XYZ file of C-alpha atoms in Angstrom:
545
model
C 66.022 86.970 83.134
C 68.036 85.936 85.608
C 67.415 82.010 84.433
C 68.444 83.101 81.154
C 71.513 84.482 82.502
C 72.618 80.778 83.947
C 71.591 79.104 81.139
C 74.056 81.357 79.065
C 76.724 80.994 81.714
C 76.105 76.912 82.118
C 76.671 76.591 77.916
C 80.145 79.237 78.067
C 81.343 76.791 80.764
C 80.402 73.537 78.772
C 81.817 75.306 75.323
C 84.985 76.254 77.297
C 85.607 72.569 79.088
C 84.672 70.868 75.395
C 87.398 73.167 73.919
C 89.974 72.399 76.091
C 89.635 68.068 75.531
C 92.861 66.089 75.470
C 92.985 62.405 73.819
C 95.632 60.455 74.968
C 95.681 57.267 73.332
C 97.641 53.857 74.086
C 98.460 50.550 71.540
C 98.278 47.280 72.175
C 99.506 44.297 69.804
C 99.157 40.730 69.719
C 103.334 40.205 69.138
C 106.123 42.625 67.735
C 107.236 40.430 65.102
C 105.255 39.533 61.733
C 105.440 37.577 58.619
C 104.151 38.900 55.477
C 100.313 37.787 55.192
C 99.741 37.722 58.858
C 96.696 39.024 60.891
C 98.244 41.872 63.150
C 95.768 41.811 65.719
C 95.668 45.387 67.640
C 93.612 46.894 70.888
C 93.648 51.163 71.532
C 92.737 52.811 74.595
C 91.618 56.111 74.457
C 90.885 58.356 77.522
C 90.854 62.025 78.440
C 92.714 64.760 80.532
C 91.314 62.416 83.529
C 92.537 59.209 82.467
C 89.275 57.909 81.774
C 87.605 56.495 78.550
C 87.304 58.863 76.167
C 83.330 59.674 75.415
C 84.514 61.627 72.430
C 85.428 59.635 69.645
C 84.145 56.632 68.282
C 86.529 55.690 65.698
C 90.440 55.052 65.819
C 92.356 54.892 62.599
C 95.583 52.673 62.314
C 98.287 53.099 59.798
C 101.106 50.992 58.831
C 104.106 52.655 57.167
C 107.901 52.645 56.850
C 109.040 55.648 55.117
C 107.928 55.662 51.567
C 104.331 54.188 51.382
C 101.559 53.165 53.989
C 101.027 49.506 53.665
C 98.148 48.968 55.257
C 95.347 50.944 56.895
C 92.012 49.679 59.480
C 88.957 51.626 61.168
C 88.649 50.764 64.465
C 85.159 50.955 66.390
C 85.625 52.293 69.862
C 83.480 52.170 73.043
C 83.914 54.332 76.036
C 87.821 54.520 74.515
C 88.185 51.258 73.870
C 88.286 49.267 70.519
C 90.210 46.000 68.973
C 90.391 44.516 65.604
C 92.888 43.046 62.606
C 94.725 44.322 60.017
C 96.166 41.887 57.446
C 99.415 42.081 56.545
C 100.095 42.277 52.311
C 102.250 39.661 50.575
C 104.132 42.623 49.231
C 105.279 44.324 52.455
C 109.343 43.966 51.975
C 111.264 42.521 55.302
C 112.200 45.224 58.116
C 110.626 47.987 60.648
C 107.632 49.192 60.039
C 106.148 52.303 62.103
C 102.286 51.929 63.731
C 100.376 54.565 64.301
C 96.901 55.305 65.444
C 94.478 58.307 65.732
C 91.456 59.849 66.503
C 89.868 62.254 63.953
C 89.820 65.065 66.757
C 93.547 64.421 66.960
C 93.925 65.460 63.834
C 93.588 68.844 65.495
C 97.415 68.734 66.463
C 100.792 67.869 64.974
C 101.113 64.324 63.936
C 104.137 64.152 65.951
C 101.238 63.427 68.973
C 99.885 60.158 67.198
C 101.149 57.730 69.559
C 103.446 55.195 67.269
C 104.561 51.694 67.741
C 107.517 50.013 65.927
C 106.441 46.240 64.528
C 109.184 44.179 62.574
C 107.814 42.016 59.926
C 109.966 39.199 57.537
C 109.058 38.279 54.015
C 109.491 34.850 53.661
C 108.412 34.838 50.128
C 110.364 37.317 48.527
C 113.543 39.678 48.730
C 113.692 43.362 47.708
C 116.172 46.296 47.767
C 114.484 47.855 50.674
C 114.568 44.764 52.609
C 116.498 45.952 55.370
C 117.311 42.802 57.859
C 120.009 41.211 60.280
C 119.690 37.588 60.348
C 120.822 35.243 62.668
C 120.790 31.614 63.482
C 122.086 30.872 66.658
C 121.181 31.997 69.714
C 120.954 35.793 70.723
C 120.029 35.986 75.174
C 118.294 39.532 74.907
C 117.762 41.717 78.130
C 114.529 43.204 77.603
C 111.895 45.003 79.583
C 108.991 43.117 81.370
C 107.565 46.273 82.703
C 106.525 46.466 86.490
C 105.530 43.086 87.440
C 103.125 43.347 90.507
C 103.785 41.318 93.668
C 102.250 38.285 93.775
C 101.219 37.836 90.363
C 102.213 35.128 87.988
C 100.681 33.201 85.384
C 100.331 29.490 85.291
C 99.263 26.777 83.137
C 97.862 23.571 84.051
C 101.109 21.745 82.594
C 104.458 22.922 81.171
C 104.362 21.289 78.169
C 101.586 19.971 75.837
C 100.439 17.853 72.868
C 99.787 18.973 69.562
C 95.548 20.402 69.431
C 95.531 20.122 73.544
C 93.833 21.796 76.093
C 95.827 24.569 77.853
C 93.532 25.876 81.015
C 95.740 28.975 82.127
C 95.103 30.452 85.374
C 95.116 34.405 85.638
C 96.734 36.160 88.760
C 95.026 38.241 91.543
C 95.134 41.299 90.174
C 93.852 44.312 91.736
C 90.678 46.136 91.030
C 92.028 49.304 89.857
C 94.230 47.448 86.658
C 92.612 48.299 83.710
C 93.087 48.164 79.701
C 94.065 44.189 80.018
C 95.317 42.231 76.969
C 96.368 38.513 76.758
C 98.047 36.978 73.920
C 99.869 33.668 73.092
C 102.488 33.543 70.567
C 105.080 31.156 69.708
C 108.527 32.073 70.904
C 110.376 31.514 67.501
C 112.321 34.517 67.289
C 114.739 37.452 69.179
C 114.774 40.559 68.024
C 118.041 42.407 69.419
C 118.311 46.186 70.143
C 115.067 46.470 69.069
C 112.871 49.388 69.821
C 109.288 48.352 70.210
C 107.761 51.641 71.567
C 108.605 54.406 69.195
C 108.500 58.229 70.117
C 105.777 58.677 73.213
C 102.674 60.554 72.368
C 103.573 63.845 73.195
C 101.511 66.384 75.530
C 99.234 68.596 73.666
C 100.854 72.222 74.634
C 98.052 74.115 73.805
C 94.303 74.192 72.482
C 93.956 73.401 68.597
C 91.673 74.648 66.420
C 89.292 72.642 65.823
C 89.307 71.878 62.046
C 88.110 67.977 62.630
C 85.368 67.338 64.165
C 85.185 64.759 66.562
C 83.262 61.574 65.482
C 80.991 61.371 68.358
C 78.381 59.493 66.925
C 80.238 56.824 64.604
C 82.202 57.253 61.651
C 82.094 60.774 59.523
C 82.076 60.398 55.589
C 83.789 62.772 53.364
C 82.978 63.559 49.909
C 84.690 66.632 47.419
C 82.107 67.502 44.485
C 83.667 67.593 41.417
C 82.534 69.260 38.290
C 80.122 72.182 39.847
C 80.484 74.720 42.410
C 79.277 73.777 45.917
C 76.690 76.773 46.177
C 72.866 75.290 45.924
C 74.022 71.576 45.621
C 73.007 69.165 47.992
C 74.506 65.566 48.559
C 73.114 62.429 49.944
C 75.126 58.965 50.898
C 73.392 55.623 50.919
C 73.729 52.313 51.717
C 73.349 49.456 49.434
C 71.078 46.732 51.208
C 67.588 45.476 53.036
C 67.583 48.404 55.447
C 67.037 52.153 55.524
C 70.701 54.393 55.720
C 70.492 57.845 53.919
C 72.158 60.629 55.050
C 72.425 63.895 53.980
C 75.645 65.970 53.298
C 76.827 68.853 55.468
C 78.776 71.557 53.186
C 82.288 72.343 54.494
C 85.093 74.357 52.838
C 86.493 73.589 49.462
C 83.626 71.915 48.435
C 83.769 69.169 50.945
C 80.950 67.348 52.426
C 80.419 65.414 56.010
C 78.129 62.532 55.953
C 78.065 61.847 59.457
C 76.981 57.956 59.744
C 76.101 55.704 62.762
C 75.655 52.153 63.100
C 77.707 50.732 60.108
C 80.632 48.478 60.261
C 82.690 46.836 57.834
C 83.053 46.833 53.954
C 79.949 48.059 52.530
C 78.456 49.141 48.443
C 77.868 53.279 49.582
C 76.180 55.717 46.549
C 77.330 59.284 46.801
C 74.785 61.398 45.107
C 74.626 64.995 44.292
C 71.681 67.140 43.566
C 72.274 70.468 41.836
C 69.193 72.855 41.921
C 69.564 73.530 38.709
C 69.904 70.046 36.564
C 73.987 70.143 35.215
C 76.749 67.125 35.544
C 78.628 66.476 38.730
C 79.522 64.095 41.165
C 80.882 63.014 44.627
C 84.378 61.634 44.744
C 85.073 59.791 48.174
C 87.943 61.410 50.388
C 90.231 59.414 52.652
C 89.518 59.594 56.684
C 93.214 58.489 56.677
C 96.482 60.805 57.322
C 99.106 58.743 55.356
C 101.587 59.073 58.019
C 105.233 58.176 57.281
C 107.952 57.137 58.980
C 110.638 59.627 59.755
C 113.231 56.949 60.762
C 112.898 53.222 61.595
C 115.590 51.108 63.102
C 117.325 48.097 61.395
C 115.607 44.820 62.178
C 118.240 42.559 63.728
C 116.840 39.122 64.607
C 117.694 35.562 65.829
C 115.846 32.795 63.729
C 116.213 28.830 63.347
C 115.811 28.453 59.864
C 113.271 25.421 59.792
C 110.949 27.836 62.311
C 110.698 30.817 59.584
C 110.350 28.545 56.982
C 107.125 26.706 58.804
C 106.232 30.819 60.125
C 106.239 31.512 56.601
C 103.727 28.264 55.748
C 101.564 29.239 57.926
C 101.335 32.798 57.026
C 100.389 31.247 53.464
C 98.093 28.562 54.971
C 96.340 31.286 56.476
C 95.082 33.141 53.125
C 93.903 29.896 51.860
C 92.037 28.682 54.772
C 91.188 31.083 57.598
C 89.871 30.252 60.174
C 86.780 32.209 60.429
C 84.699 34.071 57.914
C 84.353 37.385 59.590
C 85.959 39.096 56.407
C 82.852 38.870 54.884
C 80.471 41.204 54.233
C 78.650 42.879 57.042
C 74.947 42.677 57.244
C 73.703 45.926 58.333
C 70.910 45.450 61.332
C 68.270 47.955 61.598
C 68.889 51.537 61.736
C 65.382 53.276 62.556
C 62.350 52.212 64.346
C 60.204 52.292 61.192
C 57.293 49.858 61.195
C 55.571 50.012 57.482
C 52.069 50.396 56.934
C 51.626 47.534 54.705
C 54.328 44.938 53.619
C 54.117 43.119 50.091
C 55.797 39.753 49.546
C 55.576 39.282 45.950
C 56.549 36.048 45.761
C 53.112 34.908 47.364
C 51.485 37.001 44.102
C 51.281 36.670 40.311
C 54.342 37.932 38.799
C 54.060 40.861 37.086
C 56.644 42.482 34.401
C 57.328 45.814 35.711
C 56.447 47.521 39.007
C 54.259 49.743 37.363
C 51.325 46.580 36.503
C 52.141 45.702 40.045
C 50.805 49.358 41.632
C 47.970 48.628 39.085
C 47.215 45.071 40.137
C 47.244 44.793 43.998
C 48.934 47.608 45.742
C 46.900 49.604 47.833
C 47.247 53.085 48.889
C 49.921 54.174 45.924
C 49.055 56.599 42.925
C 51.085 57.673 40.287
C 50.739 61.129 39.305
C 51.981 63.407 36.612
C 54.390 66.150 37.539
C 56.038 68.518 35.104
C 55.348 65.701 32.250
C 57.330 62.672 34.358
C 54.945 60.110 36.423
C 55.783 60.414 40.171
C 54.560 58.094 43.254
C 52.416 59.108 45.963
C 51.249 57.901 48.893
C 47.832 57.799 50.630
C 48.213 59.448 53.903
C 45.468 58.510 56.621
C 45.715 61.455 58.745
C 44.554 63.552 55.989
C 42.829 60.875 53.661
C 44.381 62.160 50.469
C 47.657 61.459 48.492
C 49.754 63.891 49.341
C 51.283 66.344 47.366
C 54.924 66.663 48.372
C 57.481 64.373 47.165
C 57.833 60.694 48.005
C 61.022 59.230 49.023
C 61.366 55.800 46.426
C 64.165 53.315 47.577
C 65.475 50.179 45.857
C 67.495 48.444 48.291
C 68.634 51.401 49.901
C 68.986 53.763 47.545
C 67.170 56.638 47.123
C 65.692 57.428 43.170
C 64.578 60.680 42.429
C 63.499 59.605 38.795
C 60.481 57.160 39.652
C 59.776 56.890 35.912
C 63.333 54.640 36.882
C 61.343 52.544 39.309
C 58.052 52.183 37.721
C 59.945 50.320 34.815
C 62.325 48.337 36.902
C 61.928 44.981 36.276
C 59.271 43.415 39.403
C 60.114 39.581 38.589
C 63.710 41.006 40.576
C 61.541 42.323 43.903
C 61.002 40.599 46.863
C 59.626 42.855 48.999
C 57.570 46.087 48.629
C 57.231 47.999 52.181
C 55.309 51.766 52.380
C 55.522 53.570 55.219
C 53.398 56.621 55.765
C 54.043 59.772 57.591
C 56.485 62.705 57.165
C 60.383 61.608 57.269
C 63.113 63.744 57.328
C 66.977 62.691 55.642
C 69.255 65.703 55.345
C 67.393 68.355 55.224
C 64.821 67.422 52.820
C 61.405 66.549 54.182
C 59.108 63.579 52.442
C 55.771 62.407 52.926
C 55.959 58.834 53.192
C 58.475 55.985 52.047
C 58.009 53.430 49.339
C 61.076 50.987 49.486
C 61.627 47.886 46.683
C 63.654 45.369 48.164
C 65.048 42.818 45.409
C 66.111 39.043 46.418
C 69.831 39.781 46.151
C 69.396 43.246 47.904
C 72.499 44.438 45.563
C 70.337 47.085 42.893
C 70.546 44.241 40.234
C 69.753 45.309 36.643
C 69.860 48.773 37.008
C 71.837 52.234 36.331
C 72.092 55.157 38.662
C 71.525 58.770 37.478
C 74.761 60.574 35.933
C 75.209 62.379 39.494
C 75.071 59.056 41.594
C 78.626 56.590 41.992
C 78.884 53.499 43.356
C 81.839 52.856 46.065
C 82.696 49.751 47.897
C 83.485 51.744 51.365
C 85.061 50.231 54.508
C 83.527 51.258 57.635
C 85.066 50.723 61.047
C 85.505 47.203 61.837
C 83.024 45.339 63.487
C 84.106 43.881 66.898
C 85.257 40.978 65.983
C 86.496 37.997 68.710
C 89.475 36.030 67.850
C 88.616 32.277 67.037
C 90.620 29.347 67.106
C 89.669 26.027 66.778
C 87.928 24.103 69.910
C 89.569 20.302 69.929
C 86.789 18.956 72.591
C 86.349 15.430 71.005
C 88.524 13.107 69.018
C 86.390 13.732 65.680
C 87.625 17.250 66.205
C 91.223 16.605 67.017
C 91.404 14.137 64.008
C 90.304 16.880 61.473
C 92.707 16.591 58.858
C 92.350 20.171 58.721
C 96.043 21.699 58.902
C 96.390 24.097 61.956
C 99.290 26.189 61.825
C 98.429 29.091 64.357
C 101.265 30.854 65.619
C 99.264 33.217 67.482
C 97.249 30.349 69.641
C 95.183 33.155 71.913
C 94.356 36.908 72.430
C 91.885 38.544 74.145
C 91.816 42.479 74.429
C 88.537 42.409 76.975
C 90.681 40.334 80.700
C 89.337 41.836 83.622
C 90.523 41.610 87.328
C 87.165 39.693 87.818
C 88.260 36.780 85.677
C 90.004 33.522 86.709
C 91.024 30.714 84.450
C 91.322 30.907 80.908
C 91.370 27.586 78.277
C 92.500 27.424 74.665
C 94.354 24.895 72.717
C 97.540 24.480 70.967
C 98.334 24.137 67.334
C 100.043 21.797 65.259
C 103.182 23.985 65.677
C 105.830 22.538 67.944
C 107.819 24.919 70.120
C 107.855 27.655 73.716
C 104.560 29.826 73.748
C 104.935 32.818 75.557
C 102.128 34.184 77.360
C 101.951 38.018 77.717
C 99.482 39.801 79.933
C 99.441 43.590 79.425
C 98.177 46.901 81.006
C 97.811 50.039 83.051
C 97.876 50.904 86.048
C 95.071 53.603 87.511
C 98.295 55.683 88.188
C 99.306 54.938 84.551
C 102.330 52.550 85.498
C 102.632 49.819 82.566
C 101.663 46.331 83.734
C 103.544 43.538 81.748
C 103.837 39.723 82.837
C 104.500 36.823 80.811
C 104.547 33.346 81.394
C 105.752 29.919 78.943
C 104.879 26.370 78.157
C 106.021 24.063 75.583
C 104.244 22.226 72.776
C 105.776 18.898 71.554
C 108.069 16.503 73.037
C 111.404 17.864 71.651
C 110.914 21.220 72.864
C-alpha cells in the first residue's frame, strides 16, 4: 500500500512540475537586411525555466509578416532546443520592415504577445509598390549601433585584411570561455546602413501564470492536424500516410470540433501525405489539412531608412536573381524518408528478376508464396500465412502501395504489376492507430509515387511540408585552379554561417565571392548568465575596396 502511495505521490509531483514548463526562446539571423529572393538563414534556441535546452518541443515555427499578410512561413527541427534552417524570401515581398517571429506549439498556450519577434528589413530591387515603405540614401550614414558585451580578450582575425576574388579566408576564432553557449557565425557583405533601425522588436515577455494547456507539446516530432469534413466525428477513424519506399501510417487522435492529431516522427521536408477517413458505416467524407501556423501580424513596424551605393543594390539585387536560377546546392529537393521501423520482411520479391505478369493478381498465382486471396462479404481480400499458427489468418491484412494503406484489395489485385518493383510480406501482428493487422503485404512501384492509380472517395492527396531537415550551408570550395576558373558566376553575399561554433573550436576557412567590397564578420551568443555576446570583425575583397 504504502508503495502505491509513492508511486501516486511521485506522478502528482511530475504532473505538477510538467504543468508549470516555461519556453523561452531566442533568434538568430544570418544579417538584418534582405533583398527580395534571398535565403534568410535563421538559428532558435529554446530552453526552460533553467536556462537549459528545452526537452519539450521538437519543432519551432517561423513567420514572416508586416501587417497585412504573412509572407513566408518554415518548420524548424529542433534538438535539445536547438534548430537552424532557411526560409526563402518571395519575389513579391514589397520593400520595408518586416516582423519575425517564432514559436513552439506549447507556446501557443499563451498570448502571442510572448512569441519572441525580430524586425528584418528587406528591399525589392525588382519592383515598386504602394506599400513600399523606404528611406533611401546614397551617401554615407556613420551609425552608432550596439555590439553587445564584447568579452575581454576576444577578437576575431583573419589571415589577411583584404583578399582576391574566390580566395581562401582562414579566420581564427577567439578564446572563449567554456560556459558561452548558443554560438552563430556569419559573413555578410557590408553594403548597406540601416539608421534608427530597430533590429530586436518587443522582448519575449515572462509567462505570468500557468496556461491551459490546449496545444500539446510536440515532444516526439511534428503533430499533424486534420478537420473532417462532410460527417460527424463520432465512429470515424482517420489515418495519415506517407507517399514512398518506406512504412509511415499513423492513426488519428479525435480532438474537439472534429479535429484530428496525427502525431508523426522522423519526417522532414516537403513530402506527398494521404489523409484518409474511415466511417463505420460506409458514407462520403474527407480530411482537410489544418495549418500548424498562427498567422501572426505585425502590430507596428518601423520605417526602413537606409544608406545604399547604387551600383551595390543593383549587383545585391543580381545576385538575389542569380540565386533562383542557379543555387548552389540542391537541398530543396525532395526528402528521402530513411527507415522508420525495424521491420525485416519474411520474404522479399524483386520482380524484375521474374516473368512479367499483367496484374498482381497472376503474380500471387504464379510465384508468390505464403499469400491467399479469400472471399469476404462478396469482395476478394489478401491473407497471409502465419507460421506461428500455420494457417492464413483470419483478421484483416494491412495492403500498402508505396506507402499507402488500401482497404479495397480488389484495388490492388488489379493494379497493374509491369509498374512494381518490389513485393515485401511481413508476418506477425502490427498495430497503426488503433487498428490491429495480421501481417503486411507492401507493393513498392519503380517510381515509388502510386503511379496509375485512384484513391478511395475518403482518401486526398497533399503535398505537406514537414520540418526542415538540418541542412548545412554550402558555398563553393576554390581548392585548385580548375575550380577557381569555373565560369560559374558566384555572387554570394552571404560568404559563411554556421549556427553549430563551439568554445572548443579554433580556426575557421571559407572563401570569398566574386563580389567586391568590406565583409563583416559577426560572432553571436549567450552568456550562461544570459548576457548577449556579440563581436564582429572585417576584411576586404578586391583591390579598390
Amino acid at each position: 500500500m504504502k508503495r502505491v502511495i509513492f508511486c501516486i505521490i511521485g506522478w502528482v509531483l511530475v504532473l505538477g512540475l510538467h504543468a508549470q514548463i516555461v519556453e523561452n526562446m531566442r533568434i538568430y539571423t544570418d544579417k538584418d537586411c534582405y533583398v527580395a529572393g534571398e535565403d534568410l538563414w535563421i538559428k532558435v534556441c529554446v530552453t526552460d525555466s533553467l536556462s537549459r535546452g528545452s526537452v519539450l518541443s521538437k519543432v519551432a515555427y517561423v513567420e514572416i509578416s508586416d501587417t497585412k499578410l504573412v509572407y513566408a512561413q518554415g518548420k524548424i527541427d529542433l534538438q535539445n532546443g536547438n534548430g537552424w534552417g532557411r526560409i526563402r524570401l518571395p519575389q513579391v515581398m514589397h520593400t520595408g520592415a518586416y516582423q519575425l517571429t517564432a514559436y513552439t506549439r506549447y507556446m501557443r498556450n499563451y498570448p502571442m504577445a510572448c512569441f519572441p519577434k525580430k524586425y528584418i528589413a528587406l528591399l525589392n530591387t525588382v519592383q515598386t509598390t504602394e506599400e513600399d515603405n523606404v528611406e533611401l540614401f546614397t551617401d554615407s550614414i556613420t551609425v552608432s549601433q550596439a555590439s553587445g558585451n564584447q568579452l575581454s580578450g576576444a577578437d576575431l582575425w583573419t589571415d589577411k585584411s583584404v583578399y582576391g576574388n574566390r580566395s581562401k579566408v582562414a579566420l581564427t576564432l577567439p578564446n572563449l570561455p567554456a560556459d558561452v553557449k548558443e554560438l552563430t557565425l556569419s559573413v555578410v557583405r557590408k553594403d548597406y546602413v540601416l539608421k534608427g533601425f530597430p533590429i530586436s522588436a518587443d522582448g519575449q515577455k515572462n509567462y505570468t501564470s500557468v496556461p491551459e494547456r490546449s496545444f500539446a507539446a510536440e515532444c516526439e516530432g511534428h503533430i499533424v492536424t486534420g478537420r473532417l469534413m462532410g460527417a460527424p466525428a463520432d465512429n470515424v477513424n482517420a489515418r495519415l500516410a506517407c507517399v514512398g519506399k518506406d512504412i509511415r501510417v499513423f492513426g488519428g487522435q479525435p480532438k474537439a470540433d472534429a479535429i484530428y492529431a496525427f502525431y508523426t516522427t522522423g519526417i522532414t521536408d516537403m513530402q506527398e501525405i494521404v489523409l484518409t477517413a474511415l466511417p463505420e458505416e460506409e458514407s462520403p467524407c474527407r480530411l482537410e489539412l489544418v495549418s500548424p501556423f498562427v498567422g501572426v501580424l505585425a502590430e507596428k513596424l518601423p520605417k526602413v531608412c537606409v544608406s545604399f551605393r547604387k551600383e551595390d543594390l543593383i549587383e545585391r539585387g543580381f545576385s538575389a536573381q542569380l540565386h533562383s536560377l542557379l543555387p548552389v546546392d540542391s537541398s530543396y529537393s525532395k526528402s528521402i524518408l530513411q527507415q522508420l521501423y525495424d521491420f525485416v520482411p519474411a520474404s522479399t520479391y524483386n520482380l524484375d528478376e521474374y516473368v512479367r505478369f499483367r496484374t498482381v493478381r497472376d503474380v500471387f498465382v504464379e510465384f508468390v508464396k505464403g499469400i491467399r486471396i479469400s472471399q469476404l462479404e462478396g469482395k476478394d481480400v489478401i491473407r497471409i500465412l502465419q507460421p506461428d499458427i500455420r494457417r492464413f489468418s483470419n483478421m484483416k491484412t494491412l495492403v500498402l502501395l508505396d506507402g499507402i494503406p488500401f482497404d479495397d484489395h480488389e484495388t490492388i489485385l488489379n493494379y497493374d504489376a509491369r509498374l512494381i518493383h518490389y513485393i515485401h510480406r511481413y508476418t506477425g501482428k502490427y498495430t497503426f492507430g488503433g487498428e490491429l493487422y495480421d501481417g503486411i503485404i507492401s507493393f513498392i512501384t519503380h517510381r515509388g509515387t502510386l503511379p496509375d492509380i485512384r484513391l478511395d472517395k475518403n482518401s486526398q492527396m497533399f503535398s505537406y511540408e514537414f520540418p526542415q531537415k538540418r541542412i548545412a550551408f554550402v558555398a563553393p570550395s576554390y581548392n585548385s585552379e580548375k575550380q577557381a576558373g569555373s565560369r560559374l558566376p558566384d555572387f554570394r553575399h552571404t560568404l559563411y554561417w554556421n549556427p553549430e561554433i563551439t568554445p572548443a573550436m579554433s580556426t575557421l576557412n571559407f572563401y570569398t565571392s566574386d563580389m567586391n567590397g568590406i565583409y563583416i564578420i559577426t560572432l553571436q551568443g549567450i552568456s550562461v548568465d544570459g548576457r548577449e555576446i556579440r563581436m564582429q570583425s572585417e576584411f576586404v575583397v578586391g583591390a579598390n575596396h
